[in-house]
Short mmCIF file of C-alpha atoms in Angstrom, two decimals:
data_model
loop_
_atom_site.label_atom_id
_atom_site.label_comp_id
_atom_site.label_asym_id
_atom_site.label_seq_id
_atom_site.Cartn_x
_atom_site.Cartn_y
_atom_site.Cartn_z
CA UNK A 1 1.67 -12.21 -2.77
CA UNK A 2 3.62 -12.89 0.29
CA UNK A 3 4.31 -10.60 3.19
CA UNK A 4 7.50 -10.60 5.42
CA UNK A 5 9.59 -8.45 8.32
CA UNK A 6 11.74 -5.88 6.37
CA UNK A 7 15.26 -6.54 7.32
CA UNK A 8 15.77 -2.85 8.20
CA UNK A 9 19.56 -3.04 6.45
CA UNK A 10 20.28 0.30 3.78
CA UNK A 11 20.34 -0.62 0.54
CA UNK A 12 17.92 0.12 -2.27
CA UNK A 13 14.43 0.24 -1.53
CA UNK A 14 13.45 -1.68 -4.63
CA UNK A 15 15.90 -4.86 -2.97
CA UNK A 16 13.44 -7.26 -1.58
CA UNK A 17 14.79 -6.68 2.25
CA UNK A 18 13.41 -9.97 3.38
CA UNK A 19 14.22 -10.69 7.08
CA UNK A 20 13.40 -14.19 6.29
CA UNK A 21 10.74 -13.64 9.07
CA UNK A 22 7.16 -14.55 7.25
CA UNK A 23 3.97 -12.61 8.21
CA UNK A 24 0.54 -14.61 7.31
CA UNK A 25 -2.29 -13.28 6.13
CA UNK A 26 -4.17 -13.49 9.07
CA UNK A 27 -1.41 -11.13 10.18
CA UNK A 28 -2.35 -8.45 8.08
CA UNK A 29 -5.84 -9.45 8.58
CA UNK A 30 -5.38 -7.89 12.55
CA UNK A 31 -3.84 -4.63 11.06
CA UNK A 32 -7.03 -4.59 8.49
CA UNK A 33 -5.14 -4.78 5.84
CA UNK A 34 -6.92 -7.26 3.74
CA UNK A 35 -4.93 -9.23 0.61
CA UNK A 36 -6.30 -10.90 -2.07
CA UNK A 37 -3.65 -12.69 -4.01
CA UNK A 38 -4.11 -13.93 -7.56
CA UNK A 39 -7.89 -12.99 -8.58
CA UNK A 40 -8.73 -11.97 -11.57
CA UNK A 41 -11.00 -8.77 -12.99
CA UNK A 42 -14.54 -10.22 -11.96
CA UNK A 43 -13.33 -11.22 -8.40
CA UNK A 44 -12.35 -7.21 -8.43
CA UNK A 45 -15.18 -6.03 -9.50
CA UNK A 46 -17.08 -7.95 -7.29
CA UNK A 47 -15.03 -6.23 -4.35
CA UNK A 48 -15.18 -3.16 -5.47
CA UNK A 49 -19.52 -3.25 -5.92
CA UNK A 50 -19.15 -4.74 -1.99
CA UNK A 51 -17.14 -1.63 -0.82
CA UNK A 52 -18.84 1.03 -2.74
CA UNK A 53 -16.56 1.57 -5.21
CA UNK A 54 -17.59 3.01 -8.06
CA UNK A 55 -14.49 5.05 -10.11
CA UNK A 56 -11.12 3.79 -10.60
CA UNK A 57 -8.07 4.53 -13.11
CA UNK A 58 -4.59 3.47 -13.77
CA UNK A 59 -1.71 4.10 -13.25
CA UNK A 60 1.55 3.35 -14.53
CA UNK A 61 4.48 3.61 -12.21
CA UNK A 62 7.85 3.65 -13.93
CA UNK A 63 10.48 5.65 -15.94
CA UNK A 64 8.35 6.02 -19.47
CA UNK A 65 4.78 6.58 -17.47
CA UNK A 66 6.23 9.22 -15.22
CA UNK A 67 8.76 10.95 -16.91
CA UNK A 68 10.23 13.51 -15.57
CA UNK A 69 8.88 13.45 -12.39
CA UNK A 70 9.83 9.62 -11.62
CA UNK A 71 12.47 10.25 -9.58
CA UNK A 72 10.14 12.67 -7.34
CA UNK A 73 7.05 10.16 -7.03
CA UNK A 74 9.09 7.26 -6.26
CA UNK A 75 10.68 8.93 -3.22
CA UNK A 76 7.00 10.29 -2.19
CA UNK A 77 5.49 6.72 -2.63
CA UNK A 78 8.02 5.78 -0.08
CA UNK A 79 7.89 8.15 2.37
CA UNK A 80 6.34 7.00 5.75
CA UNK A 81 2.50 8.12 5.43
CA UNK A 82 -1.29 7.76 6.02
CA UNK A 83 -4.46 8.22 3.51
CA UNK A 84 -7.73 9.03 5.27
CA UNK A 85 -9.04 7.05 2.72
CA UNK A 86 -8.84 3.08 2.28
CA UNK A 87 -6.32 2.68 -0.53
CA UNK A 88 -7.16 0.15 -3.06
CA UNK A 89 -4.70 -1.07 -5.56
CA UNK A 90 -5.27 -4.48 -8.13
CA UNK A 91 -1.68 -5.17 -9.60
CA UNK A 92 -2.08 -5.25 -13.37
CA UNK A 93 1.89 -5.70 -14.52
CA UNK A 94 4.89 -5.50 -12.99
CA UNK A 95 5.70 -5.83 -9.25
CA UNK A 96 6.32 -3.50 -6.28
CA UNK A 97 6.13 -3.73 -2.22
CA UNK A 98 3.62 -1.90 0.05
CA UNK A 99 5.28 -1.28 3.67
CA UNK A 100 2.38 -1.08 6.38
CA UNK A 101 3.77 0.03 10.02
CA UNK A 102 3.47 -3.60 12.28
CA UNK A 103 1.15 -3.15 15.85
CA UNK A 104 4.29 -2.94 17.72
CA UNK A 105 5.15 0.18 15.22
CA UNK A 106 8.64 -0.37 15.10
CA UNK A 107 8.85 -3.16 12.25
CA UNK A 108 7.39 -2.56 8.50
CA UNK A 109 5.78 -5.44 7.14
CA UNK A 110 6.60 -5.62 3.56
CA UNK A 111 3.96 -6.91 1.20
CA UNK A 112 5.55 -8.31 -2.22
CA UNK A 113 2.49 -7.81 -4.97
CA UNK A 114 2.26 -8.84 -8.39
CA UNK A 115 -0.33 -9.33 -11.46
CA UNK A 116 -3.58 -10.67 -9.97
CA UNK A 117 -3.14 -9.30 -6.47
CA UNK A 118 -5.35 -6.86 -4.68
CA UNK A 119 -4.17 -5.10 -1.34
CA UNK A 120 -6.26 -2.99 0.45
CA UNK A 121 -4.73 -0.83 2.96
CA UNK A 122 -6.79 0.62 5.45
CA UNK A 123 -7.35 4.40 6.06
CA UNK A 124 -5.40 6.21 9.14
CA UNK A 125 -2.36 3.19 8.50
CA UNK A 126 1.17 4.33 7.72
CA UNK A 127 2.68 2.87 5.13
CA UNK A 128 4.74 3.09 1.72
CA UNK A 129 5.08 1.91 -1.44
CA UNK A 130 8.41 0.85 -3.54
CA UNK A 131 8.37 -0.79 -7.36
CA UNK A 132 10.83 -3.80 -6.95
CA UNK A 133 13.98 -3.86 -9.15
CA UNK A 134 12.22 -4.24 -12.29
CA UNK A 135 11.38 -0.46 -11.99
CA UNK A 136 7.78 -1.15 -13.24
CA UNK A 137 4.25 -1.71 -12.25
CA UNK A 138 0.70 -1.04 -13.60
CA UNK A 139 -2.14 -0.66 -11.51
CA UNK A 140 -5.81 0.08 -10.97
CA UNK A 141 -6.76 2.67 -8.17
CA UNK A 142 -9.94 2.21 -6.97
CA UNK A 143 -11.89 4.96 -5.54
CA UNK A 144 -15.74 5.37 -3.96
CA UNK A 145 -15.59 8.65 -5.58
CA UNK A 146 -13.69 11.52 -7.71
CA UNK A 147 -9.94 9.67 -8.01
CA UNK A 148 -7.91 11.36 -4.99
CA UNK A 149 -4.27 10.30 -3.70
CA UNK A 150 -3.99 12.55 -1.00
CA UNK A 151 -0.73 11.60 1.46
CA UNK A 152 -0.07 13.09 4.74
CA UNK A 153 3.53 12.31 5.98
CA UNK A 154 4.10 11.24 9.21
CA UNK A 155 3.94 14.11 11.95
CA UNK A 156 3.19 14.83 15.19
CA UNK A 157 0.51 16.56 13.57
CA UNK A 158 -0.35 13.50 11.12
CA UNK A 159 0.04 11.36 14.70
CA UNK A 160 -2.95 13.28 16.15
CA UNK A 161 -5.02 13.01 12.65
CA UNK A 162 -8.40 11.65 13.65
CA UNK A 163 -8.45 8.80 10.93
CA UNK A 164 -5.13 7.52 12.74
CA UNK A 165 -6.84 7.30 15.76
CA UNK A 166 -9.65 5.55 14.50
CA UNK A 167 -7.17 3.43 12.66
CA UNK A 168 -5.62 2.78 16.36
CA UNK A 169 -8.79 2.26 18.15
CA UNK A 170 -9.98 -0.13 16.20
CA UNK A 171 -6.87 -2.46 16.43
CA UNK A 172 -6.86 -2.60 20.25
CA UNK A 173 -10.46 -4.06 19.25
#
């Protein structure tokens, strides 16, 4: 796993878009997003029983798992939005990027995953999600409850959503 400034150039979204400028883990850290790279299904687990996670499922992000409505979920993964929910993901196959909004808001900070990584990405954060040019990935969603995947795309409404501003406060912390 390694995270980066996206270069902001057009292109395709599955390019890698690496402004050669490298963001540490620590980085993310301040933003609450919280990485894991290269654990394996106990290390998970173990996570998982420390957050209060108790369902999960897969999911399988490409051409043959979607179908039909690939082309529709891959443009809705990557459109700019917030969960009011931590999302969870543990990277099973394949490879993709998550995109979380940096503090200054203007840059994305692109987060390459791959098998063995977990990224959680904090409730109330906007971000994305792209699969990389292999058109592929498999992953676990974790979930403290029923399985929900609820996006809201960025607003002024969304802006005002009180899980953003929690999200805000607690990075001025």
């Amino acid at each position: 796993m390694r995270a980066y400034i996206y270069d902001g150039q057009p292109g395709d979204q599955r390019a890698p878009h690496d402004s050669g400028k490298p963001v540490s883990l620590e980085d993310l850290e301040r933003l609450h997003v919280k990485a894991f790279p290269g654990i394996d299904l106990a290390k998970v687990e173990e996570i998982a029983k420390e957050r209060g996670y108790k369902n999960r499922d897969e999911i399988n992000v490409s051409k043959a798992g979607l179908g039909d409505i690939y082309e529709e979920k891959i443009k809705g993964f990557f459109r700019e939005h917030l969960h009011e929910d931590e999302e969870i993901r543990y990277i099973k196959d394949g490879r993709g990027y998550f995109d979380v909004r940096a503090q200054d808001e203007k840059d994305w900070i692109r987060i390459a995953v791959e098998p063995q990584d977990l990224l959680i990405v904090p409730a109330g954060i906007y971000h994305r999600f792209t699969l990389d040019e292999g058109d592929y990935v498999k992953a676990m969603r974790l979930f403290q409850d029923e399985p929900k995947w609820v996006p809201h795309d960025k607003s002024d409404e969304t802006d005002k959503n009180p899980h953003r501003a929690q999200f805000l406060q607690s990075i001025k912390a």
